[in-house]
Amino acid sequence: MEASKVIHAIYTDDDVLMSAVKKVKAEKHHIEEIYTPFPVHGLDKAMGLAPTRLAITSFLYGCLGLAVAITMMNFIMIEDWPQNIGGKPSFSFLENLPAFVPIMFEMTVFFAAHLMVITFYLRSRMWPFKNAENPDPRTTDDHFLMEIPVHNNEAALQELLQETGAVEINIVEKDAH
Amino acid sequence: MYTFSNKLKTFSIALIIIGLLGVGYGFMTSHKSFEEVETILAEEASHHGGHGEEAAHGEHAAETAHQDGAHEVVDAHKEHVEHVQHQMANRPWAALYVGAFFFFMIALGVLAFYAIQWASQAGWSPVLFRVMEAITAYVLPGGLIVLAIALASGTIGHYNLFIWMNPDVVAHDKLIQGKAGWLNIGMFALRGLIFIAGWALYRHFSRKFSLAQDNAEDDKNFKKSFRWAAAFLVFYIYSESMMSWDWIMSVDPHWFSTLFGWYVFASMFVSGITVIALITMYLKSKGLMEFVNDSHLHDLAKFMFAISIFWTYLWFSQFMLIWYSNIPEEVTYFITRINDYKLPFFGMLALNFIFPLLILMNSDYKRIPWFIVMAGVVILFGHYLDVFNMIMPATVGDRWFIGVPEIGAILLFAGLFMLVTFTALSKAPLLAKRNPFIKESENFHY
């Protein structure tokens, strides 16, 4: 149920925004999106957004990196060509383990960090040459914008948002993107 | 105000008495005669198919081969039995010393943590100051006990902990002679007293200012605390490092490591933070610290997690550098540990690293008391093993066991530690008043 019309309420203060979000949520209106120039602490909780699972993916990527490092060095140093290099014991992986730990550590961190960042970009749809989805350029500077879909309740919504201290309320036809 | 309940007091006194009995038992049964040790060794040899005895003889025979050829076997046997006899006699001393040092290092670690909270003007921790102050009350008695045991082992005992205290050993040992300028009993005692005096002075004054701040009109005491903390941290990092050379590294006077001081520091720091968390949770469960919320616990658990990893980093850095270059004079330290202490040596890695890493990684788990208690108990046991691994191989060698003398020492010092800590806890209100950061700390949430 894609609403063609949305209402844009603009605020100039993050505290006012927070109380507005709580009020709008209490009136059981769906908030489509909020645009802010900086992170507002507690906004996700007030909006009722689900917690991120990015940390869990990062842990799994780290495990993958560790597995890659172990498999790689076990094959190269122990199985494929177990040379005697400076008297290091290359008879089994465990015997030469301390020498592999720095690489195992770095690979774990490398995989955990980079794959998590890439996951973040994919999930939040960010890439070079992407068209910015910015309904109002002032939201990158000092204004906060709350977007609420309109379902034949224009007047009621407008009144409610006025009460919450919005400095500007616009009704916008949303173009499909 | 906290009142030291009679139940807990009785419990800690009971621990002390049971511990004393265990320690006494250890001392009574450890002095075996030459013949007794000979029979024990013969029995062990027959149990193990004679391998141990023969291998040991072979080593000693090789060492003494260049000496008198005719008496070689007899000498080697006598030397071996005397060696084992000495190791057996060392065990109650070493067990007592490990227990004493472990509980002392908790208090000293908390003192460093406490000073860091003041110097960094942390906004989250002032509600925990009284718990930290109570634990650090054990620094003075604990430090004196450790030093007293160390000195007694060289004066009353038969050089049971530090072989450099034995003039006979030094007379035949060029390496120790070279270190005699540092390693002699007089200087050892003097340095120890200076360290303990410095720590105890800081603890005395910081506690005094902290209590004075409760009823003050201005923040004068707070500023004094801040300056004392900054000065103490400078003193601490030098004295702690030298203390670790004196009290721990010198049990192996032929061995040296440059990051040893840091390594001991990490161990005491993480055990100290763990004990802060455990005592705080205990008091909170009694309803005495309502101002402590789960965000405070979360922060403590984060410290436990991070410092556990820091400890592992130092442990591994020390181990890997020595393993990699494999220089004989350094690597013997780890060879004896891996050969004779395989389970405690690698077991502590599982307890101090892998367990806290997996348990305390999740942010939600760090707010659940029983998770922190579980991780805390494991971390404390792991760091007891750490001290055990540092002292025992040099004193009792492969004659180690965690039996009556070791557990007795743990109970004895656990009881003493509890008695001192909870007595200090009952001397002042549990919430510091008028600390400039106390409001922020009470409302702290993460």
Short mmCIF file of N, CA, C and O in Angstrom, two decimals, chain B residues 1-102:
data_model
loop_
_atom_site.label_atom_id
_atom_site.label_comp_id
_atom_site.label_asym_id
_atom_site.label_seq_id
_atom_site.Cartn_x
_atom_site.Cartn_y
_atom_site.Cartn_z
N MET B 1 24.55 2.66 54.57
CA MET B 1 25.58 2.02 55.43
C MET B 1 25.46 0.50 55.33
O MET B 1 24.36 -0.05 55.38
N TYR B 2 26.59 -0.13 55.20
CA TYR B 2 26.60 -1.58 55.14
C TYR B 2 27.02 -2.11 56.51
O TYR B 2 27.93 -1.59 57.14
N THR B 3 26.30 -3.12 57.00
CA THR B 3 26.76 -3.75 58.24
C THR B 3 27.27 -5.15 57.91
O THR B 3 26.61 -5.91 57.20
N PHE B 4 28.45 -5.42 58.40
CA PHE B 4 29.11 -6.70 58.18
C PHE B 4 28.29 -7.75 58.94
O PHE B 4 28.33 -7.79 60.16
N SER B 5 27.53 -8.56 58.19
CA SER B 5 26.64 -9.51 58.87
C SER B 5 27.47 -10.56 59.60
O SER B 5 28.57 -10.93 59.17
N ASN B 6 26.91 -11.01 60.73
CA ASN B 6 27.64 -12.00 61.53
C ASN B 6 27.88 -13.29 60.77
O ASN B 6 28.90 -13.95 60.94
N LYS B 7 26.90 -13.60 59.89
CA LYS B 7 27.02 -14.84 59.12
C LYS B 7 28.28 -14.80 58.25
O LYS B 7 29.05 -15.74 58.20
N LEU B 8 28.43 -13.65 57.57
CA LEU B 8 29.56 -13.52 56.66
C LEU B 8 30.88 -13.48 57.43
O LEU B 8 31.89 -14.03 57.01
N LYS B 9 30.83 -12.82 58.59
CA LYS B 9 32.04 -12.72 59.42
C LYS B 9 32.45 -14.12 59.88
O LYS B 9 33.62 -14.50 59.77
N THR B 10 31.47 -14.87 60.36
CA THR B 10 31.77 -16.24 60.80
C THR B 10 32.31 -17.05 59.63
O THR B 10 33.26 -17.82 59.79
N PHE B 11 31.69 -16.85 58.47
CA PHE B 11 32.12 -17.60 57.29
C PHE B 11 33.57 -17.31 56.95
O PHE B 11 34.37 -18.22 56.73
N SER B 12 33.95 -16.01 56.99
CA SER B 12 35.33 -15.69 56.61
C SER B 12 36.31 -16.17 57.67
O SER B 12 37.41 -16.62 57.34
N ILE B 13 35.88 -16.11 58.95
CA ILE B 13 36.78 -16.62 60.00
C ILE B 13 36.93 -18.13 59.86
O ILE B 13 38.03 -18.69 60.01
N ALA B 14 35.82 -18.80 59.50
CA ALA B 14 35.90 -20.25 59.27
C ALA B 14 36.86 -20.55 58.13
O ALA B 14 37.67 -21.49 58.22
N LEU B 15 36.79 -19.75 57.08
CA LEU B 15 37.71 -19.96 55.95
C LEU B 15 39.15 -19.84 56.42
O LEU B 15 40.01 -20.65 56.05
N ILE B 16 39.41 -18.81 57.26
CA ILE B 16 40.78 -18.61 57.75
C ILE B 16 41.24 -19.82 58.55
O ILE B 16 42.36 -20.32 58.36
N ILE B 17 40.35 -20.32 59.42
CA ILE B 17 40.76 -21.43 60.28
C ILE B 17 40.99 -22.70 59.45
O ILE B 17 42.03 -23.36 59.58
N ILE B 18 40.04 -22.99 58.55
CA ILE B 18 40.22 -24.18 57.70
C ILE B 18 41.49 -24.03 56.86
O ILE B 18 42.28 -24.95 56.72
N GLY B 19 41.68 -22.80 56.34
CA GLY B 19 42.88 -22.54 55.54
C GLY B 19 44.15 -22.75 56.34
O GLY B 19 45.09 -23.38 55.87
N LEU B 20 44.14 -22.22 57.58
CA LEU B 20 45.33 -22.38 58.43
C LEU B 20 45.63 -23.85 58.67
O LEU B 20 46.79 -24.29 58.65
N LEU B 21 44.55 -24.63 58.90
CA LEU B 21 44.76 -26.07 59.12
C LEU B 21 45.39 -26.70 57.88
O LEU B 21 46.33 -27.50 57.98
N GLY B 22 44.87 -26.31 56.70
CA GLY B 22 45.41 -26.85 55.46
C GLY B 22 46.87 -26.49 55.29
O GLY B 22 47.71 -27.32 54.93
N VAL B 23 47.19 -25.20 55.55
CA VAL B 23 48.57 -24.74 55.40
C VAL B 23 49.47 -25.47 56.40
O VAL B 23 50.57 -25.93 56.06
N GLY B 24 48.98 -25.59 57.64
CA GLY B 24 49.76 -26.29 58.65
C GLY B 24 50.02 -27.74 58.26
O GLY B 24 51.14 -28.23 58.37
N TYR B 25 48.97 -28.38 57.74
CA TYR B 25 49.11 -29.76 57.28
C TYR B 25 50.18 -29.84 56.19
O TYR B 25 51.02 -30.74 56.19
N GLY B 26 50.15 -28.86 55.29
CA GLY B 26 51.14 -28.83 54.21
C GLY B 26 52.56 -28.77 54.77
O GLY B 26 53.45 -29.49 54.32
N PHE B 27 52.76 -27.89 55.75
CA PHE B 27 54.11 -27.76 56.30
C PHE B 27 54.53 -29.01 57.07
O PHE B 27 55.70 -29.39 57.07
N MET B 28 53.55 -29.67 57.76
CA MET B 28 53.91 -30.84 58.58
C MET B 28 54.30 -32.03 57.73
O MET B 28 55.13 -32.84 58.13
N THR B 29 53.66 -32.13 56.54
CA THR B 29 53.88 -33.35 55.75
C THR B 29 54.92 -33.17 54.66
O THR B 29 55.20 -34.11 53.93
N SER B 30 55.49 -31.98 54.54
CA SER B 30 56.36 -31.76 53.39
C SER B 30 57.82 -32.08 53.66
O SER B 30 58.60 -32.24 52.73
N HIS B 31 58.20 -32.17 54.93
CA HIS B 31 59.62 -32.39 55.22
C HIS B 31 59.92 -33.88 55.30
O HIS B 31 59.82 -34.49 56.35
N LYS B 32 60.27 -34.42 54.16
CA LYS B 32 60.53 -35.85 54.09
C LYS B 32 62.04 -36.08 54.27
O LYS B 32 62.86 -35.27 53.85
N SER B 33 62.36 -37.22 54.87
CA SER B 33 63.77 -37.56 55.01
C SER B 33 64.28 -38.13 53.68
O SER B 33 63.51 -38.47 52.79
N PHE B 34 65.61 -38.21 53.58
CA PHE B 34 66.24 -38.71 52.36
C PHE B 34 65.69 -40.09 51.99
O PHE B 34 65.34 -40.35 50.84
N GLU B 35 65.57 -40.96 53.00
CA GLU B 35 65.11 -42.33 52.74
C GLU B 35 63.67 -42.35 52.25
O GLU B 35 63.30 -43.10 51.35
N GLU B 36 62.84 -41.49 52.86
CA GLU B 36 61.43 -41.44 52.45
C GLU B 36 61.31 -41.04 50.99
O GLU B 36 60.54 -41.64 50.23
N VAL B 37 62.05 -40.00 50.61
CA VAL B 37 62.00 -39.56 49.21
C VAL B 37 62.50 -40.67 48.30
O VAL B 37 61.92 -40.92 47.23
N GLU B 38 63.53 -41.37 48.75
CA GLU B 38 64.08 -42.48 47.95
C GLU B 38 62.99 -43.53 47.69
O GLU B 38 62.83 -44.01 46.57
N THR B 39 62.25 -43.88 48.75
CA THR B 39 61.18 -44.88 48.59
C THR B 39 60.10 -44.37 47.66
O THR B 39 59.61 -45.11 46.80
N ILE B 40 59.73 -43.07 47.81
CA ILE B 40 58.69 -42.52 46.94
C ILE B 40 59.12 -42.61 45.48
O ILE B 40 58.36 -43.04 44.62
N LEU B 41 60.37 -42.24 45.25
CA LEU B 41 60.87 -42.26 43.87
C LEU B 41 60.90 -43.67 43.31
O LEU B 41 60.54 -43.91 42.16
N ALA B 42 61.32 -44.62 44.16
CA ALA B 42 61.38 -46.01 43.71
C ALA B 42 59.98 -46.51 43.37
O ALA B 42 59.78 -47.19 42.36
N GLU B 43 59.01 -46.13 44.22
CA GLU B 43 57.62 -46.53 43.96
C GLU B 43 57.12 -45.96 42.65
O GLU B 43 56.51 -46.66 41.84
N GLU B 44 57.39 -44.66 42.45
CA GLU B 44 56.95 -44.02 41.21
C GLU B 44 57.59 -44.68 40.01
O GLU B 44 56.95 -44.92 39.00
N ALA B 45 58.86 -45.01 40.15
CA ALA B 45 59.58 -45.63 39.04
C ALA B 45 58.95 -46.97 38.68
O ALA B 45 58.78 -47.30 37.51
N SER B 46 58.58 -47.77 39.71
CA SER B 46 57.99 -49.07 39.41
C SER B 46 56.61 -48.90 38.78
O SER B 46 56.21 -49.68 37.93
N HIS B 47 55.88 -47.83 39.20
CA HIS B 47 54.56 -47.59 38.62
C HIS B 47 54.66 -47.21 37.15
O HIS B 47 53.87 -47.61 36.33
N HIS B 48 55.66 -46.40 36.85
CA HIS B 48 55.78 -45.90 35.47
C HIS B 48 56.72 -46.76 34.64
O HIS B 48 57.22 -46.30 33.63
N GLY B 49 56.96 -47.96 35.10
CA GLY B 49 57.84 -48.85 34.33
C GLY B 49 59.28 -48.39 34.33
O GLY B 49 60.06 -48.75 33.45
N GLY B 50 59.66 -47.60 35.32
CA GLY B 50 61.07 -47.24 35.48
C GLY B 50 61.54 -46.12 34.58
O GLY B 50 62.69 -45.70 34.68
N HIS B 51 60.67 -45.59 33.73
CA HIS B 51 61.14 -44.57 32.77
C HIS B 51 61.61 -43.31 33.46
O HIS B 51 62.70 -42.82 33.20
N GLY B 52 60.75 -42.80 34.35
CA GLY B 52 61.04 -41.52 34.99
C GLY B 52 62.40 -41.53 35.69
O GLY B 52 63.24 -40.67 35.45
N GLU B 53 62.59 -42.56 36.49
CA GLU B 53 63.81 -42.64 37.28
C GLU B 53 65.04 -42.71 36.37
O GLU B 53 65.99 -41.97 36.55
N GLU B 54 64.95 -43.56 35.36
CA GLU B 54 66.12 -43.74 34.48
C GLU B 54 66.43 -42.46 33.72
O GLU B 54 67.58 -42.06 33.61
N ALA B 55 65.35 -41.83 33.18
CA ALA B 55 65.56 -40.61 32.41
C ALA B 55 66.21 -39.55 33.29
O ALA B 55 67.17 -38.90 32.89
N ALA B 56 65.70 -39.42 34.51
CA ALA B 56 66.23 -38.42 35.42
C ALA B 56 67.70 -38.73 35.73
O ALA B 56 68.55 -37.84 35.74
N HIS B 57 67.98 -39.99 35.94
CA HIS B 57 69.37 -40.37 36.22
C HIS B 57 70.27 -40.05 35.04
O HIS B 57 71.37 -39.56 35.22
N GLY B 58 69.75 -40.37 33.86
CA GLY B 58 70.53 -40.11 32.66
C GLY B 58 70.94 -38.65 32.57
O GLY B 58 72.11 -38.34 32.33
N GLU B 59 69.97 -37.77 32.82
CA GLU B 59 70.26 -36.34 32.75
C GLU B 59 71.35 -35.95 33.74
O GLU B 59 72.32 -35.29 33.39
N HIS B 60 71.16 -36.41 34.96
CA HIS B 60 72.12 -36.02 35.98
C HIS B 60 73.47 -36.64 35.72
O HIS B 60 74.51 -36.02 35.96
N ALA B 61 73.47 -37.88 35.21
CA ALA B 61 74.73 -38.53 34.92
C ALA B 61 75.49 -37.73 33.86
O ALA B 61 76.69 -37.53 33.96
N ALA B 62 74.74 -37.24 32.87
CA ALA B 62 75.38 -36.46 31.82
C ALA B 62 75.97 -35.18 32.39
O ALA B 62 77.08 -34.78 32.03
N GLU B 63 75.23 -34.56 33.30
CA GLU B 63 75.71 -33.31 33.88
C GLU B 63 77.00 -33.52 34.67
O GLU B 63 77.90 -32.69 34.66
N THR B 64 77.04 -34.66 35.37
CA THR B 64 78.18 -34.86 36.25
C THR B 64 79.26 -35.73 35.60
O THR B 64 80.22 -36.11 36.24
N ALA B 65 79.08 -36.02 34.32
CA ALA B 65 80.00 -36.94 33.66
C ALA B 65 81.45 -36.46 33.69
O ALA B 65 82.38 -37.26 33.80
N HIS B 66 81.63 -35.15 33.61
CA HIS B 66 83.00 -34.64 33.56
C HIS B 66 83.66 -34.66 34.94
O HIS B 66 84.83 -34.43 35.07
N GLN B 67 82.82 -34.92 35.97
CA GLN B 67 83.41 -34.96 37.31
C GLN B 67 83.96 -36.36 37.61
O GLN B 67 84.39 -37.06 36.71
N ASP B 68 83.87 -36.72 38.82
CA ASP B 68 84.44 -37.99 39.25
C ASP B 68 83.73 -39.17 38.60
O ASP B 68 82.56 -39.42 38.87
N GLY B 69 84.38 -39.89 37.73
CA GLY B 69 83.76 -40.97 36.98
C GLY B 69 83.32 -42.13 37.84
O GLY B 69 82.26 -42.72 37.62
N ALA B 70 84.08 -42.48 38.85
CA ALA B 70 83.81 -43.68 39.64
C ALA B 70 82.53 -43.54 40.45
O ALA B 70 81.76 -44.49 40.57
N HIS B 71 82.32 -42.34 41.01
CA HIS B 71 81.16 -42.17 41.88
C HIS B 71 79.97 -41.58 41.15
O HIS B 71 79.01 -41.17 41.77
N GLU B 72 80.09 -41.57 39.83
CA GLU B 72 79.11 -40.88 39.00
C GLU B 72 77.68 -41.29 39.33
O GLU B 72 76.82 -40.46 39.61
N VAL B 73 77.38 -42.59 39.30
CA VAL B 73 76.02 -43.06 39.45
C VAL B 73 75.51 -42.79 40.86
O VAL B 73 74.40 -42.30 41.05
N VAL B 74 76.35 -43.04 41.85
CA VAL B 74 75.95 -42.82 43.24
C VAL B 74 75.67 -41.34 43.47
O VAL B 74 74.66 -40.96 44.05
N ASP B 75 76.59 -40.48 42.96
CA ASP B 75 76.42 -39.03 43.12
C ASP B 75 75.14 -38.55 42.45
O ASP B 75 74.38 -37.78 43.03
N ALA B 76 74.91 -39.05 41.24
CA ALA B 76 73.74 -38.61 40.50
C ALA B 76 72.48 -39.02 41.25
O ALA B 76 71.53 -38.23 41.35
N HIS B 77 72.48 -40.23 41.79
CA HIS B 77 71.31 -40.69 42.53
C HIS B 77 71.08 -39.81 43.76
O HIS B 77 69.97 -39.33 44.01
N LYS B 78 72.15 -39.56 44.48
CA LYS B 78 72.04 -38.76 45.71
C LYS B 78 71.56 -37.34 45.38
O LYS B 78 70.66 -36.80 46.02
N GLU B 79 72.14 -36.80 44.31
CA GLU B 79 71.79 -35.45 43.91
C GLU B 79 70.32 -35.38 43.51
O GLU B 79 69.61 -34.45 43.87
N HIS B 80 69.89 -36.40 42.77
CA HIS B 80 68.50 -36.42 42.31
C HIS B 80 67.54 -36.48 43.50
O HIS B 80 66.57 -35.73 43.56
N VAL B 81 67.83 -37.37 44.43
CA VAL B 81 66.94 -37.52 45.59
C VAL B 81 66.91 -36.22 46.40
O VAL B 81 65.85 -35.75 46.81
N GLU B 82 68.07 -35.61 46.57
CA GLU B 82 68.11 -34.35 47.33
C GLU B 82 67.33 -33.25 46.63
O GLU B 82 66.65 -32.44 47.26
N HIS B 83 67.44 -33.26 45.31
CA HIS B 83 66.72 -32.28 44.50
C HIS B 83 65.22 -32.42 44.72
O HIS B 83 64.51 -31.44 45.01
N VAL B 84 64.74 -33.66 44.63
CA VAL B 84 63.31 -33.91 44.81
C VAL B 84 62.89 -33.59 46.24
O VAL B 84 61.82 -33.02 46.48
N GLN B 85 63.77 -33.94 47.18
CA GLN B 85 63.48 -33.67 48.60
C GLN B 85 63.26 -32.17 48.81
O GLN B 85 62.33 -31.74 49.50
N HIS B 86 64.12 -31.38 48.18
CA HIS B 86 64.02 -29.93 48.31
C HIS B 86 62.73 -29.42 47.67
O HIS B 86 62.03 -28.57 48.23
N GLN B 87 62.39 -29.98 46.49
CA GLN B 87 61.16 -29.55 45.82
C GLN B 87 59.94 -29.85 46.69
O GLN B 87 59.03 -29.03 46.79
N MET B 88 59.95 -31.02 47.34
CA MET B 88 58.81 -31.38 48.20
C MET B 88 58.71 -30.43 49.39
O MET B 88 57.62 -30.04 49.80
N ALA B 89 59.88 -30.06 49.93
CA ALA B 89 59.89 -29.14 51.07
C ALA B 89 59.43 -27.75 50.63
O ALA B 89 58.90 -26.97 51.43
N ASN B 90 59.63 -27.40 49.36
CA ASN B 90 59.23 -26.08 48.87
C ASN B 90 57.73 -25.93 48.72
O ASN B 90 57.22 -24.81 48.73
N ARG B 91 57.05 -27.06 48.55
CA ARG B 91 55.66 -26.97 48.11
C ARG B 91 54.76 -26.15 49.04
O ARG B 91 54.03 -25.27 48.56
N PRO B 92 54.78 -26.37 50.37
CA PRO B 92 53.88 -25.55 51.21
C PRO B 92 54.24 -24.07 51.15
O PRO B 92 53.35 -23.21 51.21
N TRP B 93 55.52 -23.77 51.04
CA TRP B 93 55.94 -22.36 50.92
C TRP B 93 55.39 -21.75 49.65
O TRP B 93 54.81 -20.66 49.66
N ALA B 94 55.58 -22.47 48.55
CA ALA B 94 55.14 -21.94 47.26
C ALA B 94 53.61 -21.81 47.24
O ALA B 94 53.07 -20.82 46.73
N ALA B 95 52.93 -22.82 47.81
CA ALA B 95 51.46 -22.77 47.82
C ALA B 95 50.98 -21.55 48.60
O ALA B 95 50.08 -20.81 48.17
N LEU B 96 51.62 -21.30 49.74
CA LEU B 96 51.26 -20.16 50.58
C LEU B 96 51.53 -18.85 49.84
O LEU B 96 50.73 -17.92 49.86
N TYR B 97 52.68 -18.81 49.18
CA TYR B 97 53.10 -17.60 48.49
C TYR B 97 52.16 -17.27 47.32
O TYR B 97 51.77 -16.13 47.13
N VAL B 98 51.79 -18.31 46.56
CA VAL B 98 50.88 -18.10 45.42
C VAL B 98 49.55 -17.56 45.91
O VAL B 98 49.02 -16.58 45.37
N GLY B 99 49.01 -18.19 46.98
CA GLY B 99 47.73 -17.72 47.52
C GLY B 99 47.83 -16.29 48.01
O GLY B 99 46.97 -15.46 47.73
N ALA B 100 48.90 -15.99 48.75
CA ALA B 100 49.07 -14.65 49.31
C ALA B 100 49.19 -13.62 48.20
O ALA B 100 48.56 -12.56 48.23
N PHE B 101 49.99 -13.95 47.19
CA PHE B 101 50.20 -12.98 46.12
C PHE B 101 48.93 -12.78 45.32
O PHE B 101 48.62 -11.67 44.91
N PHE B 102 48.18 -13.86 45.10
CA PHE B 102 46.97 -13.75 44.29
C PHE B 102 45.99 -12.75 44.91
O PHE B 102 45.48 -11.87 44.22
#
